[in-house]
CSV table of C-alpha atoms in Angstrom, one decimal:
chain,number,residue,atom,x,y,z
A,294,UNK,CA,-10.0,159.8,54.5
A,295,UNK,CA,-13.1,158.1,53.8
A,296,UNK,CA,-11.5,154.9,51.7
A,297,UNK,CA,-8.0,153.8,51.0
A,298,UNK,CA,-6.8,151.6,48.2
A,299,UNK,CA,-3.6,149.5,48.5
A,300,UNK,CA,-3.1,147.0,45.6
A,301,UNK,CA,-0.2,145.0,45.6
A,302,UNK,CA,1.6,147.4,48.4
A,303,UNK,CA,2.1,145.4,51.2
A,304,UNK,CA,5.6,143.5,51.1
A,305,UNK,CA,7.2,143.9,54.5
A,306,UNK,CA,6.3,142.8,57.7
A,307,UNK,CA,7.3,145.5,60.5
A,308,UNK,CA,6.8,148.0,57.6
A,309,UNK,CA,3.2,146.7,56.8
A,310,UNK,CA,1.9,147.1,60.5
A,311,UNK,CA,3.0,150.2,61.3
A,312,UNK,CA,1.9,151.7,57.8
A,313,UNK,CA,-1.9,149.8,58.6
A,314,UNK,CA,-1.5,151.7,62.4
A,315,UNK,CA,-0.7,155.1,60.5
A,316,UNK,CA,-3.7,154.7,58.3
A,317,UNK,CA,-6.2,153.7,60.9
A,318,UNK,CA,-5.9,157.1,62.4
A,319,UNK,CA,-6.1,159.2,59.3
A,320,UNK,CA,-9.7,157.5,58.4
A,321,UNK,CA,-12.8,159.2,59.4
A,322,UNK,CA,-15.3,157.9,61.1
A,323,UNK,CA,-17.0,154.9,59.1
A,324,UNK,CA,-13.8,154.9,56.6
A,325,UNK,CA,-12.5,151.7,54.8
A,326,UNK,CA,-9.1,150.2,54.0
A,327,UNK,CA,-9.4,147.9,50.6
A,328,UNK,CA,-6.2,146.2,50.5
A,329,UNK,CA,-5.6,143.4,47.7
A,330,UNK,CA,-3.1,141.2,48.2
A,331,UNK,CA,-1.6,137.6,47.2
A,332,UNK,CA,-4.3,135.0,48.5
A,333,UNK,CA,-2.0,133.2,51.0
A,334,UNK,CA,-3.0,130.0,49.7
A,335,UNK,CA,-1.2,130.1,46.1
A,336,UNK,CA,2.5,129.7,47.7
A,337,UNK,CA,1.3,127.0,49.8
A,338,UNK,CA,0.2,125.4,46.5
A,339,UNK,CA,3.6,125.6,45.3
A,340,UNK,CA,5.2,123.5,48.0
A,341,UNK,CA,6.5,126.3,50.4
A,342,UNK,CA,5.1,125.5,54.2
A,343,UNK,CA,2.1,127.5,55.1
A,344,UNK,CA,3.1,130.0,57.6
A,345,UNK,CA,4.2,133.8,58.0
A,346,UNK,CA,7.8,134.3,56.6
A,347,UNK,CA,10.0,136.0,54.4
A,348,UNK,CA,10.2,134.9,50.4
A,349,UNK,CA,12.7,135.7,48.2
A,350,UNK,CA,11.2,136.1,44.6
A,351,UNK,CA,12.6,137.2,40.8
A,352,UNK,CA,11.0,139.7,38.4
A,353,UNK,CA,10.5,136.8,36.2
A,354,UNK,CA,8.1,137.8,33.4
A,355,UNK,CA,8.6,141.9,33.7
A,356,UNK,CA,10.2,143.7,31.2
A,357,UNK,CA,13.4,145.2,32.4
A,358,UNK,CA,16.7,143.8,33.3
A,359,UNK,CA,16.1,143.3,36.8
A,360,UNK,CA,19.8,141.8,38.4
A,361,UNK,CA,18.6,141.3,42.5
A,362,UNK,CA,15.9,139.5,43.4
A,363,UNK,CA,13.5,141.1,46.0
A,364,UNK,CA,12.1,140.1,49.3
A,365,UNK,CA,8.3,140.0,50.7
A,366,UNK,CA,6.8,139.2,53.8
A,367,UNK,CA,4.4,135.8,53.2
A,368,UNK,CA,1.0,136.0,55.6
A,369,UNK,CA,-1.0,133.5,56.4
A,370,UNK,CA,-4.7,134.4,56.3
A,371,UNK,CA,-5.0,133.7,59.9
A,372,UNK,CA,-2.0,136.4,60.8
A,373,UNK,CA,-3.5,138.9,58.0
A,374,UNK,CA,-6.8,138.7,60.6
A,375,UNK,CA,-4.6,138.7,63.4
A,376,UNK,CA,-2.6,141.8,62.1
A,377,UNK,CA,-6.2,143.8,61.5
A,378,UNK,CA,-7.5,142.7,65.2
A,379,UNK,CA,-3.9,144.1,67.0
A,380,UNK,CA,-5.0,147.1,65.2
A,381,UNK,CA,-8.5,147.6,66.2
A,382,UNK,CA,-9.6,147.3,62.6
A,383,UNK,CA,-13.3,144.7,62.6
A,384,UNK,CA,-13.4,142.9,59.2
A,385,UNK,CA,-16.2,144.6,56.7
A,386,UNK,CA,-15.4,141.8,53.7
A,387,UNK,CA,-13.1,139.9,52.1
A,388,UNK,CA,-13.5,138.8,48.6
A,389,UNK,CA,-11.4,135.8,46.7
A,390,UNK,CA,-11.4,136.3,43.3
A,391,UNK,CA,-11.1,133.1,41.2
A,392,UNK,CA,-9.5,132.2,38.1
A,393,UNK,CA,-12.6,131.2,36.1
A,394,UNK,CA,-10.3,128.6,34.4
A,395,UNK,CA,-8.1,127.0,37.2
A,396,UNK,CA,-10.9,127.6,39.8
A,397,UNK,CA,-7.9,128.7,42.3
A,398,UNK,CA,-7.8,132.0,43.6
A,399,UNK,CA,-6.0,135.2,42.1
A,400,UNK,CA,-5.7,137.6,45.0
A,401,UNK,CA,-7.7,138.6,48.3
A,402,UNK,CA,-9.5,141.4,49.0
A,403,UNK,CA,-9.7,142.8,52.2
A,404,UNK,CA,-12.1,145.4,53.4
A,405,UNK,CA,-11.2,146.7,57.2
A,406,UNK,CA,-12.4,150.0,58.9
């Protein structure tokens, strides 16, 4: 593949590695992986510790009668670099986009090949 898009996608933590392993081999040469996720900083905002670990969260404000809660892997920015290094991936970009109101970011944006 030349590019690969994953938006929102990456919730586990075994899982997520050895999906980002599977895809580094299917990219051709030059290729790029733009993967958005949560900007690590946002649950640290809300009081939780800042370091990799498992959150449980709700489906609070989704339409649906959602019953269990489900679970997500929480990365750090420095184990999100970490994760792309053990990989072989070198860092092309990563973007924060900002809530042009609060001023705190939405999301990052990473670009690895």
């Amino acid at each position: 593949f030349d590019a690969i898009a994953i938006n929102f996608g990456l919730f586990g933590k075994e899982s997520t590695e050895a999906l980002l392993a599977a895809l580094k081999e299917r990219l051709l040469p030059g290729g790029r992986i733009f993967i958005q996720t949560l900007h690590p900083f946002g649950l640290a905002e809300q009081g939780a510790p800042y370091l990799s670990h498992w959150e449980t969260d709700s489906w609070n404000g989704l339409k649906g009668e959602y019953t269990e809660p489900h679970r997500w892997y929480y990365r750090t920015m420095g184990d999100w670099v970490g994760l792309f290094a053990r990989l072989g991936f070198s860092m092309q970009e990563l973007r924060e986009p900002v809530n042009p109101k609060s001023g705190k970011p939405l999301s990052l944006v990473f670009v690895v090949g």
